[in-house]
PDB file of C-alpha atoms in Angstrom:
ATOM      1  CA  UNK A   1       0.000   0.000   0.000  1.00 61.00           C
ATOM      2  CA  UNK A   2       1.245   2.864  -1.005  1.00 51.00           C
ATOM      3  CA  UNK A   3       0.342   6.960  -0.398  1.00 44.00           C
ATOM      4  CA  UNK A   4      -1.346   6.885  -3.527  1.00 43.00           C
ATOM      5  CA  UNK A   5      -4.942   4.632  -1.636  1.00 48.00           C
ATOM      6  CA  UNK A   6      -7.110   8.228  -1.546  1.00 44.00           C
ATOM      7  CA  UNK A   7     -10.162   6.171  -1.442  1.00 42.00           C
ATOM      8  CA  UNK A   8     -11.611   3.478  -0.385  1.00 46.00           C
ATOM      9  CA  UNK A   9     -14.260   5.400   1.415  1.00 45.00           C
ATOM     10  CA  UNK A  10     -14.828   8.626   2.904  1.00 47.00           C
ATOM     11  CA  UNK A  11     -15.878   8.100   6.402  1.00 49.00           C
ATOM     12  CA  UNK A  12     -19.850   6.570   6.523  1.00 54.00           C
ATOM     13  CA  UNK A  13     -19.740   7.050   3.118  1.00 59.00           C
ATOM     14  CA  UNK A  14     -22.882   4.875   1.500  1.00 54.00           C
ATOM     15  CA  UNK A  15     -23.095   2.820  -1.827  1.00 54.00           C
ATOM     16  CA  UNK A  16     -26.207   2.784  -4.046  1.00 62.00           C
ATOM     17  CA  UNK A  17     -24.803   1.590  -7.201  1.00 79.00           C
ATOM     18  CA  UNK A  18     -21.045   1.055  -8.346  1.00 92.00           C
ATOM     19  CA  UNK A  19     -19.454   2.462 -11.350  1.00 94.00           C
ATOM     20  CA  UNK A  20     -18.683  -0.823 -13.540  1.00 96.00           C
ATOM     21  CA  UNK A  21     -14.931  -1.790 -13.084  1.00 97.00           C
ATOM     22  CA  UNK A  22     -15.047  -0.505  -9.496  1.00 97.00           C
ATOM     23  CA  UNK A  23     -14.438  -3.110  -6.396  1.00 97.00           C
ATOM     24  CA  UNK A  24     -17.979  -4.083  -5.014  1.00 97.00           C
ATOM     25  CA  UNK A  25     -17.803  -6.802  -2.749  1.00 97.00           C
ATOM     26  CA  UNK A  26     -15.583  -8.867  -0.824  1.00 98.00           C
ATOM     27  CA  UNK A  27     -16.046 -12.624  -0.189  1.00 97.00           C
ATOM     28  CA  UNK A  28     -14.646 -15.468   1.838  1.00 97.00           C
ATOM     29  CA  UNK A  29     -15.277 -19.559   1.377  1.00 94.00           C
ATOM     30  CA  UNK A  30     -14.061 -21.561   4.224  1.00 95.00           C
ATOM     31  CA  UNK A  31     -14.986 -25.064   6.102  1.00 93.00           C
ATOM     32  CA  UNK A  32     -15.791 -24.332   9.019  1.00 95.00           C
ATOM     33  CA  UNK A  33     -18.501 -21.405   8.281  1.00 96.00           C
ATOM     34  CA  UNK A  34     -19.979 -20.843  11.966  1.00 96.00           C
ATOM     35  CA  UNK A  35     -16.158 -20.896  13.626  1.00 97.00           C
ATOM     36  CA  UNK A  36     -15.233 -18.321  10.887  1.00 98.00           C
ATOM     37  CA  UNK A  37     -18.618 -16.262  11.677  1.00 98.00           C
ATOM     38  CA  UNK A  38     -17.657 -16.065  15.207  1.00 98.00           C
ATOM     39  CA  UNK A  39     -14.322 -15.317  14.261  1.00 98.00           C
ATOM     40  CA  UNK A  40     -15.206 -12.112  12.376  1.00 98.00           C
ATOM     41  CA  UNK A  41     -17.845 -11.059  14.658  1.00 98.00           C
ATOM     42  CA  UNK A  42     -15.828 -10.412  17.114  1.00 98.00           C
ATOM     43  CA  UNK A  43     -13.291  -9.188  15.584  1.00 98.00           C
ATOM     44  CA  UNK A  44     -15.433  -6.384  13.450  1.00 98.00           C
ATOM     45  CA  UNK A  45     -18.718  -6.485  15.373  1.00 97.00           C
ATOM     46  CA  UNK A  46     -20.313  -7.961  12.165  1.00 98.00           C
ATOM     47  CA  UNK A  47     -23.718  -9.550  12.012  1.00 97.00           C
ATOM     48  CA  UNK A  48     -25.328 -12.291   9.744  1.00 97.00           C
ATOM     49  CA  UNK A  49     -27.907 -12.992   7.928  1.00 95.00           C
ATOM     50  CA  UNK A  50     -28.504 -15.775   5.276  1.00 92.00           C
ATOM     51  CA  UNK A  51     -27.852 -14.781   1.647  1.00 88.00           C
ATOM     52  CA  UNK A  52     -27.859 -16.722  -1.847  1.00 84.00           C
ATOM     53  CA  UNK A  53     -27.496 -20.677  -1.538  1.00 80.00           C
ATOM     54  CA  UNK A  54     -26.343 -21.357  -5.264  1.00 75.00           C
ATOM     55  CA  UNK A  55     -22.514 -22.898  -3.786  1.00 73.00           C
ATOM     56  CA  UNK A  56     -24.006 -23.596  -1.009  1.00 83.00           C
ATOM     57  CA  UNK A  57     -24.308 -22.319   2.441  1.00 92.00           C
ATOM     58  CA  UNK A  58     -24.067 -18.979   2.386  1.00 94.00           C
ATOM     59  CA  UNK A  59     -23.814 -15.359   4.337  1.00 96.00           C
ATOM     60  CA  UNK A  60     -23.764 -11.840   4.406  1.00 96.00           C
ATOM     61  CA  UNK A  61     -22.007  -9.735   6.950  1.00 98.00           C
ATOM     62  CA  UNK A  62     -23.843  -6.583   8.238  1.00 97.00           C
ATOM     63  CA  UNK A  63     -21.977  -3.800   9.989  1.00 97.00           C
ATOM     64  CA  UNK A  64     -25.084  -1.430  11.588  1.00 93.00           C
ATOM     65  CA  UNK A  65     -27.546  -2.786   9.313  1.00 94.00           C
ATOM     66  CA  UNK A  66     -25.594  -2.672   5.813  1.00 96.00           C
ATOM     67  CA  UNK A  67     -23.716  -5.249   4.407  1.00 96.00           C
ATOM     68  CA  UNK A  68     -19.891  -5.487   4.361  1.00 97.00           C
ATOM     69  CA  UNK A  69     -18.904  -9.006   2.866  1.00 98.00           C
ATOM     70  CA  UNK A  70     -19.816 -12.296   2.600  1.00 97.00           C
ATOM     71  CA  UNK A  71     -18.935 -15.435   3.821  1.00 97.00           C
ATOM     72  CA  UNK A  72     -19.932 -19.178   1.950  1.00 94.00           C
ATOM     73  CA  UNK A  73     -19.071 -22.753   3.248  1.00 93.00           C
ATOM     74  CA  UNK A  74     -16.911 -24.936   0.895  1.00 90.00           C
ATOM     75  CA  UNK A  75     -17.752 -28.614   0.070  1.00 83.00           C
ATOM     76  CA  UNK A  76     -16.018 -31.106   2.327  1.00 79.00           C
ATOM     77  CA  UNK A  77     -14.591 -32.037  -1.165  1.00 75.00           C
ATOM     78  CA  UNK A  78     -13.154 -29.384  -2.429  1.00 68.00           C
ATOM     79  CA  UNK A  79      -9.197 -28.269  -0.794  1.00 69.00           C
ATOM     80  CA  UNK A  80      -9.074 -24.893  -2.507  1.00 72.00           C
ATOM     81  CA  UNK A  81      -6.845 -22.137  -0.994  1.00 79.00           C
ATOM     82  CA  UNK A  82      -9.071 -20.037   1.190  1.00 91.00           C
ATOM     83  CA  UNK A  83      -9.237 -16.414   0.991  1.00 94.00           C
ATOM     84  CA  UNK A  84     -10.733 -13.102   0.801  1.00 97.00           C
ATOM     85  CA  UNK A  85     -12.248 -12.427  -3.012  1.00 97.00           C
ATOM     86  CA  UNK A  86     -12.737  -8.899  -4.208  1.00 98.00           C
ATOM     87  CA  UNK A  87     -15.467  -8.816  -6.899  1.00 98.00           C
ATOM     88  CA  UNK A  88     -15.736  -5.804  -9.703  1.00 98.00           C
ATOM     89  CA  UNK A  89     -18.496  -4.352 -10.792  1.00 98.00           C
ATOM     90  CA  UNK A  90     -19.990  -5.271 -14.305  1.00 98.00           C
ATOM     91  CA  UNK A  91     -23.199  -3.907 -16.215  1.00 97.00           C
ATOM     92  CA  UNK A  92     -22.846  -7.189 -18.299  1.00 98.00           C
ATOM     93  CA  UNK A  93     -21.017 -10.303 -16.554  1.00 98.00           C
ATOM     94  CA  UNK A  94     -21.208 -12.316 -19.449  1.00 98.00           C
ATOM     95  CA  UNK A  95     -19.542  -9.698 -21.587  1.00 98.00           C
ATOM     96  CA  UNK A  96     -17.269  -9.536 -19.136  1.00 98.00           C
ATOM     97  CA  UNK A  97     -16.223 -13.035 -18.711  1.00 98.00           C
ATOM     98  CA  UNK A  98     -15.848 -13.190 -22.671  1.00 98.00           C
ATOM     99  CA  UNK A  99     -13.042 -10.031 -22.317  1.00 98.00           C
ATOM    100  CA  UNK A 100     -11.115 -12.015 -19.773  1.00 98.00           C
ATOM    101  CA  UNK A 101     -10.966 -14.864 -21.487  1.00 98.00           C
ATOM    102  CA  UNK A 102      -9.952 -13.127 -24.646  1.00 98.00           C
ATOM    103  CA  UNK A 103      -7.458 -11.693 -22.750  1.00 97.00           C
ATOM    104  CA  UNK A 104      -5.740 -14.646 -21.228  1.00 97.00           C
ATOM    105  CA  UNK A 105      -7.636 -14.823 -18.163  1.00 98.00           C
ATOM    106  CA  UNK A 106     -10.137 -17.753 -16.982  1.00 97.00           C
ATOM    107  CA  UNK A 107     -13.639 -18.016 -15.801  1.00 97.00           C
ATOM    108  CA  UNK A 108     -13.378 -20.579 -12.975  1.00 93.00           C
ATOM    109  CA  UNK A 109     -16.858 -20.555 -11.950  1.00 92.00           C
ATOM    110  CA  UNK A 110     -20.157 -18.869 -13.989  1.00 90.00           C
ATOM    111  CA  UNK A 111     -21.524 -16.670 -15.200  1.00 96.00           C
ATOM    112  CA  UNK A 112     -24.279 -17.765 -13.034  1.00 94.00           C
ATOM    113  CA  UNK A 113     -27.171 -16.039 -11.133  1.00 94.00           C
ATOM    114  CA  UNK A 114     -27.553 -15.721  -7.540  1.00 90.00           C
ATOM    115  CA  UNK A 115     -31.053 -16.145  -6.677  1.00 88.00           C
ATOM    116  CA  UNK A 116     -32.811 -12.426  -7.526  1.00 90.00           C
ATOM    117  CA  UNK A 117     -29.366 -10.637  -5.623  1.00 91.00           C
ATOM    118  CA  UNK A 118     -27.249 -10.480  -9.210  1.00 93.00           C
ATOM    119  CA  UNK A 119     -25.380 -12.564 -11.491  1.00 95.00           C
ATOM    120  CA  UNK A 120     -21.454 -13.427 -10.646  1.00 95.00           C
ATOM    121  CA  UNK A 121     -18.550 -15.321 -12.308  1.00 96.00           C
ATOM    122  CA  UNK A 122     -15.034 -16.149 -10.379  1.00 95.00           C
ATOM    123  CA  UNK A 123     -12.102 -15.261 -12.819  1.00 97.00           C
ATOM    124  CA  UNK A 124      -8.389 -15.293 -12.625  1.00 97.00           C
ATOM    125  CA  UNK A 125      -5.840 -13.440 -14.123  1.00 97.00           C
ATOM    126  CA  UNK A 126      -3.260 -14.299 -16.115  1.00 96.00           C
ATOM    127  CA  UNK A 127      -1.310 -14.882 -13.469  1.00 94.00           C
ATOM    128  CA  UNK A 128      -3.462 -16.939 -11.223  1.00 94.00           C
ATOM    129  CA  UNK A 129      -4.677 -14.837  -8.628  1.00 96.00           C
ATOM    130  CA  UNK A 130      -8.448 -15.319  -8.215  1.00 96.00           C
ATOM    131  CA  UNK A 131     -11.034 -12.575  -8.527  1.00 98.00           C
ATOM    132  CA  UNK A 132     -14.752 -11.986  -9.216  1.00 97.00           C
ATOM    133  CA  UNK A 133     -17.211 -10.572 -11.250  1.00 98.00           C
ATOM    134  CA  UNK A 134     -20.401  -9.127  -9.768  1.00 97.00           C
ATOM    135  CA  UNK A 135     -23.983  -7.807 -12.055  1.00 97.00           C
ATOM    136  CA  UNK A 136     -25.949  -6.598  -9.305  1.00 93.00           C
ATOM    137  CA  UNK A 137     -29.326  -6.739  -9.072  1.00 92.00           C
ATOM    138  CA  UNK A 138     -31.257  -6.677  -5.910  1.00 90.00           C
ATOM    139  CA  UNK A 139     -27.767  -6.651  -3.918  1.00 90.00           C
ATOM    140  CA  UNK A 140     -25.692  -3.596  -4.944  1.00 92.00           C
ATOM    141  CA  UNK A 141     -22.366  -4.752  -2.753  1.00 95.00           C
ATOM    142  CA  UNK A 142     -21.020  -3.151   0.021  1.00 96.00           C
ATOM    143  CA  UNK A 143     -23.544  -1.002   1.489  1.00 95.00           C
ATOM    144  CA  UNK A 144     -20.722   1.356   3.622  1.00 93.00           C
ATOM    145  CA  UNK A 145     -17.241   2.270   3.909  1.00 92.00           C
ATOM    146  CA  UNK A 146     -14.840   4.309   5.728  1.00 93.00           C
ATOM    147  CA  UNK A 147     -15.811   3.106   9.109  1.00 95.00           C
ATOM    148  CA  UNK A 148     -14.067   0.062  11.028  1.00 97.00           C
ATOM    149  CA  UNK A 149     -15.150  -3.251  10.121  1.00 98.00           C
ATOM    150  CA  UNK A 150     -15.262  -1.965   6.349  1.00 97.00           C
ATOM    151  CA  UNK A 151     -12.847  -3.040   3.583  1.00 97.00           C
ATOM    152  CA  UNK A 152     -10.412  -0.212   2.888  1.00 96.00           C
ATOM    153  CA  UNK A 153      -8.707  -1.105   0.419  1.00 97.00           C
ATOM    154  CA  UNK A 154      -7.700  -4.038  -2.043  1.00 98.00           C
ATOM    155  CA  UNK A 155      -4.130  -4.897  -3.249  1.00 97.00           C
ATOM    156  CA  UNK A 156      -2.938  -7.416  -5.753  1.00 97.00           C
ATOM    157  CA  UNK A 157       0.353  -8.830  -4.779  1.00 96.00           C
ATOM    158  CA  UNK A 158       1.627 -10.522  -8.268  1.00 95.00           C
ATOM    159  CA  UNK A 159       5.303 -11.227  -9.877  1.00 93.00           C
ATOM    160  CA  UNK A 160       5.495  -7.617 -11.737  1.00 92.00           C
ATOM    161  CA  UNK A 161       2.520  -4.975 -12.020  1.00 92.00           C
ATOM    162  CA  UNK A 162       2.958  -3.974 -15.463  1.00 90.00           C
ATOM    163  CA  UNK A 163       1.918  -6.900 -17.635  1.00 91.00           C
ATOM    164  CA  UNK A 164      -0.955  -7.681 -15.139  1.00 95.00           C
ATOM    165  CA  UNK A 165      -1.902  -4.455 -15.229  1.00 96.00           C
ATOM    166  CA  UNK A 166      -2.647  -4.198 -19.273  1.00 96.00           C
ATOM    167  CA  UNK A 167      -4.859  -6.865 -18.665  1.00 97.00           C
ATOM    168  CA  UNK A 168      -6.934  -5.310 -16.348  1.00 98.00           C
ATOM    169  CA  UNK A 169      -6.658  -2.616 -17.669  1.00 97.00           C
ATOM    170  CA  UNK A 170      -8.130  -3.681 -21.220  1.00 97.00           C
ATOM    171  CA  UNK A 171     -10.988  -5.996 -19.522  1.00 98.00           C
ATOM    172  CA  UNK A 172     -12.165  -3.023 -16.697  1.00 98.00           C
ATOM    173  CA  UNK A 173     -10.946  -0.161 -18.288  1.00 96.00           C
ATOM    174  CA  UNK A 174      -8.653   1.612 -15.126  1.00 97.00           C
ATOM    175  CA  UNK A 175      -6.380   4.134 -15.609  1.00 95.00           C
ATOM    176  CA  UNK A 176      -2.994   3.117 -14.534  1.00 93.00           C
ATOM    177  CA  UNK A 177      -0.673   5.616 -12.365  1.00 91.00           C
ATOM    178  CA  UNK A 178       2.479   4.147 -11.322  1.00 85.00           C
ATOM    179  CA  UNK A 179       4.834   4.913  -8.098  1.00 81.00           C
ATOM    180  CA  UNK A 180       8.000   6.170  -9.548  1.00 69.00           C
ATOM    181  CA  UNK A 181      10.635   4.410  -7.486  1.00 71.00           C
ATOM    182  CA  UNK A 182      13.863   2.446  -7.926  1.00 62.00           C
ATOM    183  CA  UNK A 183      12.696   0.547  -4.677  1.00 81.00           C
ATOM    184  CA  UNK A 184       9.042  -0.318  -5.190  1.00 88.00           C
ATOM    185  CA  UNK A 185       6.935  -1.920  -8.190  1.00 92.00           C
ATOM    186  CA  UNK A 186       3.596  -0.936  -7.510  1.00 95.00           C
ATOM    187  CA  UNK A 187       0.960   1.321  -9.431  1.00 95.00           C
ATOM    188  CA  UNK A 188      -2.426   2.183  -9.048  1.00 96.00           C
ATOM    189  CA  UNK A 189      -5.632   1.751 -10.602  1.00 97.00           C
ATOM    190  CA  UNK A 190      -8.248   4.679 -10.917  1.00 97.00           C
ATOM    191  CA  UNK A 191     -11.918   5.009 -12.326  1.00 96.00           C
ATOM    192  CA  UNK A 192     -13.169   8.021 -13.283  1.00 93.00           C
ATOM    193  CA  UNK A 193      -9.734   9.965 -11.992  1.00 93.00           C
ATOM    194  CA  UNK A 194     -10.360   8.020  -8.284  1.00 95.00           C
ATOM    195  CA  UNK A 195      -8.313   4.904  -7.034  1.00 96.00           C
ATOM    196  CA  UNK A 196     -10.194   1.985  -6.589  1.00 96.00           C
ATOM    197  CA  UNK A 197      -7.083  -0.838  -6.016  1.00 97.00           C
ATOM    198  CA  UNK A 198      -3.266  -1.522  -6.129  1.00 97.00           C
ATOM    199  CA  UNK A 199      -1.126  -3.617  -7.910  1.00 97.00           C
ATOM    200  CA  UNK A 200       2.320  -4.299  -6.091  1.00 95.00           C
ATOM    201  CA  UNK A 201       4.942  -6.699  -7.957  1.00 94.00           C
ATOM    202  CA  UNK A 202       7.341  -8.231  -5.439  1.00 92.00           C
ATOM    203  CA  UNK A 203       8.586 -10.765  -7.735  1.00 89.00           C
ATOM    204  CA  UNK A 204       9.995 -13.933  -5.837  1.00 82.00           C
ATOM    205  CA  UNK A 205       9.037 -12.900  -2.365  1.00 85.00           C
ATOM    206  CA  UNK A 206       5.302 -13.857  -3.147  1.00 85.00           C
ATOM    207  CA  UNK A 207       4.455 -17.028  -0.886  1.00 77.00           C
ATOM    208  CA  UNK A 208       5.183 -20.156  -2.341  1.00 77.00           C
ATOM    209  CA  UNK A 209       2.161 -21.947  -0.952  1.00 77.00           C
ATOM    210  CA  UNK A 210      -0.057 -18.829  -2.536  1.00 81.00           C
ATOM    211  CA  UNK A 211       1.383 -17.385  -6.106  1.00 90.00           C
ATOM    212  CA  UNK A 212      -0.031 -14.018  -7.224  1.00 95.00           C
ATOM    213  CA  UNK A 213      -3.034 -13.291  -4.840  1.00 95.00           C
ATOM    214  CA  UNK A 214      -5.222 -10.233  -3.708  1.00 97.00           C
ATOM    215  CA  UNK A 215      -4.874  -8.623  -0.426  1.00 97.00           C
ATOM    216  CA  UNK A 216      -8.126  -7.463   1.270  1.00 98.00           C
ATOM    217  CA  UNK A 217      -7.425  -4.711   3.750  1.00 98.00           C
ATOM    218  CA  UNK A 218     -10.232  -3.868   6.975  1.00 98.00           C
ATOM    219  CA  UNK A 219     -10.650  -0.788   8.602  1.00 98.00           C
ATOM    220  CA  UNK A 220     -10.091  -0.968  12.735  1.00 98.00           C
ATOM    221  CA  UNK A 221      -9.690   2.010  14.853  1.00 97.00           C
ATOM    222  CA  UNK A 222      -6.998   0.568  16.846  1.00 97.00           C
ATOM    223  CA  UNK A 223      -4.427  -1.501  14.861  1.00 96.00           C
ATOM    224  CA  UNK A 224      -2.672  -3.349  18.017  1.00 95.00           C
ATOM    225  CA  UNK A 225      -5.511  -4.034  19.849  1.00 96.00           C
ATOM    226  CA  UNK A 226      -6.930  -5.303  16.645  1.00 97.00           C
ATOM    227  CA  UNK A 227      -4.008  -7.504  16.483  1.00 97.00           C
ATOM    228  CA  UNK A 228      -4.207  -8.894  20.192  1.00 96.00           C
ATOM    229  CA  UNK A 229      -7.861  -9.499  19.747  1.00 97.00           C
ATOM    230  CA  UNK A 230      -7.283 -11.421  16.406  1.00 98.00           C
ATOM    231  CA  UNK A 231      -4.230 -13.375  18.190  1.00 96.00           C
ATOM    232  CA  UNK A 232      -6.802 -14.300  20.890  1.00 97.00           C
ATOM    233  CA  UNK A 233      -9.576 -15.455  18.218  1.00 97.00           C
ATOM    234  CA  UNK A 234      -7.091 -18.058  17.156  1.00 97.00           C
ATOM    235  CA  UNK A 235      -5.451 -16.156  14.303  1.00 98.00           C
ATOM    236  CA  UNK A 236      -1.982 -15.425  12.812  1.00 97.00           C
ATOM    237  CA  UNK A 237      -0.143 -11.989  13.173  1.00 97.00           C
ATOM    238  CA  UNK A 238       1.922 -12.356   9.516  1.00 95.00           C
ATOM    239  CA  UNK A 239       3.252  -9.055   9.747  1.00 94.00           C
ATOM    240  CA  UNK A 240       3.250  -6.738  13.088  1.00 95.00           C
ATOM    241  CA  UNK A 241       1.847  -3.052  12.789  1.00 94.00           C
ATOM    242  CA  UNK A 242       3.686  -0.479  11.172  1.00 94.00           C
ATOM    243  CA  UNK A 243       3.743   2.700  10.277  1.00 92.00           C
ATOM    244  CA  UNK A 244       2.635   3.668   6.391  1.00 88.00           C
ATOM    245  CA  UNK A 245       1.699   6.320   4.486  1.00 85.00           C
ATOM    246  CA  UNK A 246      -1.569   5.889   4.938  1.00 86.00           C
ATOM    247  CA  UNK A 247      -1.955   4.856   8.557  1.00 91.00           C
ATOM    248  CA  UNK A 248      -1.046   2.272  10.735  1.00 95.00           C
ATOM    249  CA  UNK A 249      -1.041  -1.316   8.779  1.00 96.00           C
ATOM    250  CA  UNK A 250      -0.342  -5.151   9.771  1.00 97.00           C
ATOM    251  CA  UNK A 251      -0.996  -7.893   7.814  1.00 97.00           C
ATOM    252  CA  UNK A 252      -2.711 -11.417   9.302  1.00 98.00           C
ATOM    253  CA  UNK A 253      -4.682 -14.596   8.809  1.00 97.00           C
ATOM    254  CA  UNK A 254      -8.045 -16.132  10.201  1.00 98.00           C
ATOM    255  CA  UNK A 255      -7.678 -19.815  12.070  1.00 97.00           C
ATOM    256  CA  UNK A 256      -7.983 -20.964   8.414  1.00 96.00           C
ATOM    257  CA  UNK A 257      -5.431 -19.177   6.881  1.00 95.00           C
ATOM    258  CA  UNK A 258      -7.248 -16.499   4.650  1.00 96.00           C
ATOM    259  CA  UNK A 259      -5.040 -13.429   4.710  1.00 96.00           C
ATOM    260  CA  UNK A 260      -5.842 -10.071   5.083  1.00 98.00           C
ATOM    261  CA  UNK A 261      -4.431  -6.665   6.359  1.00 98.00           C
ATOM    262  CA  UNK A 262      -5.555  -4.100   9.055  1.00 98.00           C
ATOM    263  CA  UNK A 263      -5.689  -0.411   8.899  1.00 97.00           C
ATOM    264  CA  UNK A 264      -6.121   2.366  11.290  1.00 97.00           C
ATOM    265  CA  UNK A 265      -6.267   4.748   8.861  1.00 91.00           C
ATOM    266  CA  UNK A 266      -4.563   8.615   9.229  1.00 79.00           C
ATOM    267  CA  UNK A 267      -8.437  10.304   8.322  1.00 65.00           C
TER     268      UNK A 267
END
């Protein structure tokens, strides 16, 4: 994360409808859905309540009434990596999926509809790391930001930015504006002369078990405390806080290993 994340919401700032291209919703698929629940709750004060059953079972996250993410169970079955999935906003998801194939991506999962909420596919880049694809419908996204328990901010760690960036670029139409740096491949993505997301090349330090991924970061008005209360729910501190640009940032996992990254944001 660099200086260059104006964005990712104005404090209690509220979302009607999302420009297409734009990050919309966040979403996590685990195994052990009611640990994971309780895991978030506490951490974020989240809520739940049911939501579309399509992959099974299924929920949304509510922080004060709107919703912030969502949360679905895997199939005993399936031993896919989990973590958080940003989804971008589409007029036309099948359109969409047809760009990222024709651009070297792949549609995983979808298009498919979810109940009367929207229509979704699950893509990944050319480089592997997984993201999705949201119509909406009935269910617009995330319904606030700028307030703790809200995603902040979403960041792409991949092998170099440029390349990945063209195809993004091409399939959701961002502007690109790059750090200028010796030290630090990373540029940004904008819509409509705003930045919605990062994309940070760090070449062979990516994880091994985890290739090119995105990075979901949270909102929390007290980064260490955060971290002692998500050491005491039965997570991982990955990276202690530190001192950014933007705010105060540390980097963690869930008891199942989905990454993410706090901020207590300089506002």
């Amino acid at each position: 994360m660099t200086e260059a994340r104006g964005s990712a919401g104005r404090k209690d700032e509220t979302h009607d409808r999302y420009t297409p291209g734009a990050p919309c919703w966040v979403s996590l698929m685990v195994h052990g859905l009611a640990a994971t629940q309780e895991f978030y709750g506490t951490l974020f004060g989240w809520e739940f309540r049911p939501g579309p059953q399509q992959l099974g079972p299924y929920v949304r996250a509510l922080l004060d009434g709107r919703e912030v993410a969502g949360m679905g169970q895997l199939p005993p079955d399936r031993h896919l990596p989990v973590a958080w999935t940003p989804y971008m906003a589409s007029d036309d998801v099948d359109q969409t999926a047809e760009t990222i194939r024709l651009c070297g991506g792949t549609v995983g999962v979808g298009p498919l509809d979810a109940d009367e909420a929207g229509r979704l596919a699950i893509c990944s880049d050319p480089s592997g790391a997984v993201f999705g694809v949201w119509q909406a419908a009935a269910h617009q996204g995330i319904g606030i930001a700028g307030r703790p328990g809200t995603p902040a901010w979403h960041e792409l760690l991949t092998f170099e930015s440029e390349r990945v960036a063209k195809f993004y670029g091409t399939v959701f139409g961002y502007e690109e504006e790059p750090v200028v740096s010796a030290d630090i491949d990373y540029l940004t993505l904008h819509l409509d002369g705003r930045p919605v997301a990062g994309l940070h090349g760090v070449g062979t330090s990516l994880p091994r078990d985890r290739g090119p991924h995105w990075l979901t970061y949270f909102e929390v008005a007290d980064a260490d405390e955060a971290l002692h209360h998500v050491a005491g729910l039965g997570g991982h501190v990955l990276k202690p806080a530190r001192e950014s640009a933007d705010g105060r940032v540390a980097t963690v996992a869930d008891p199942e290993g989905a990454r993410f990254a706090l901020i207590e944001s300089r506002r």
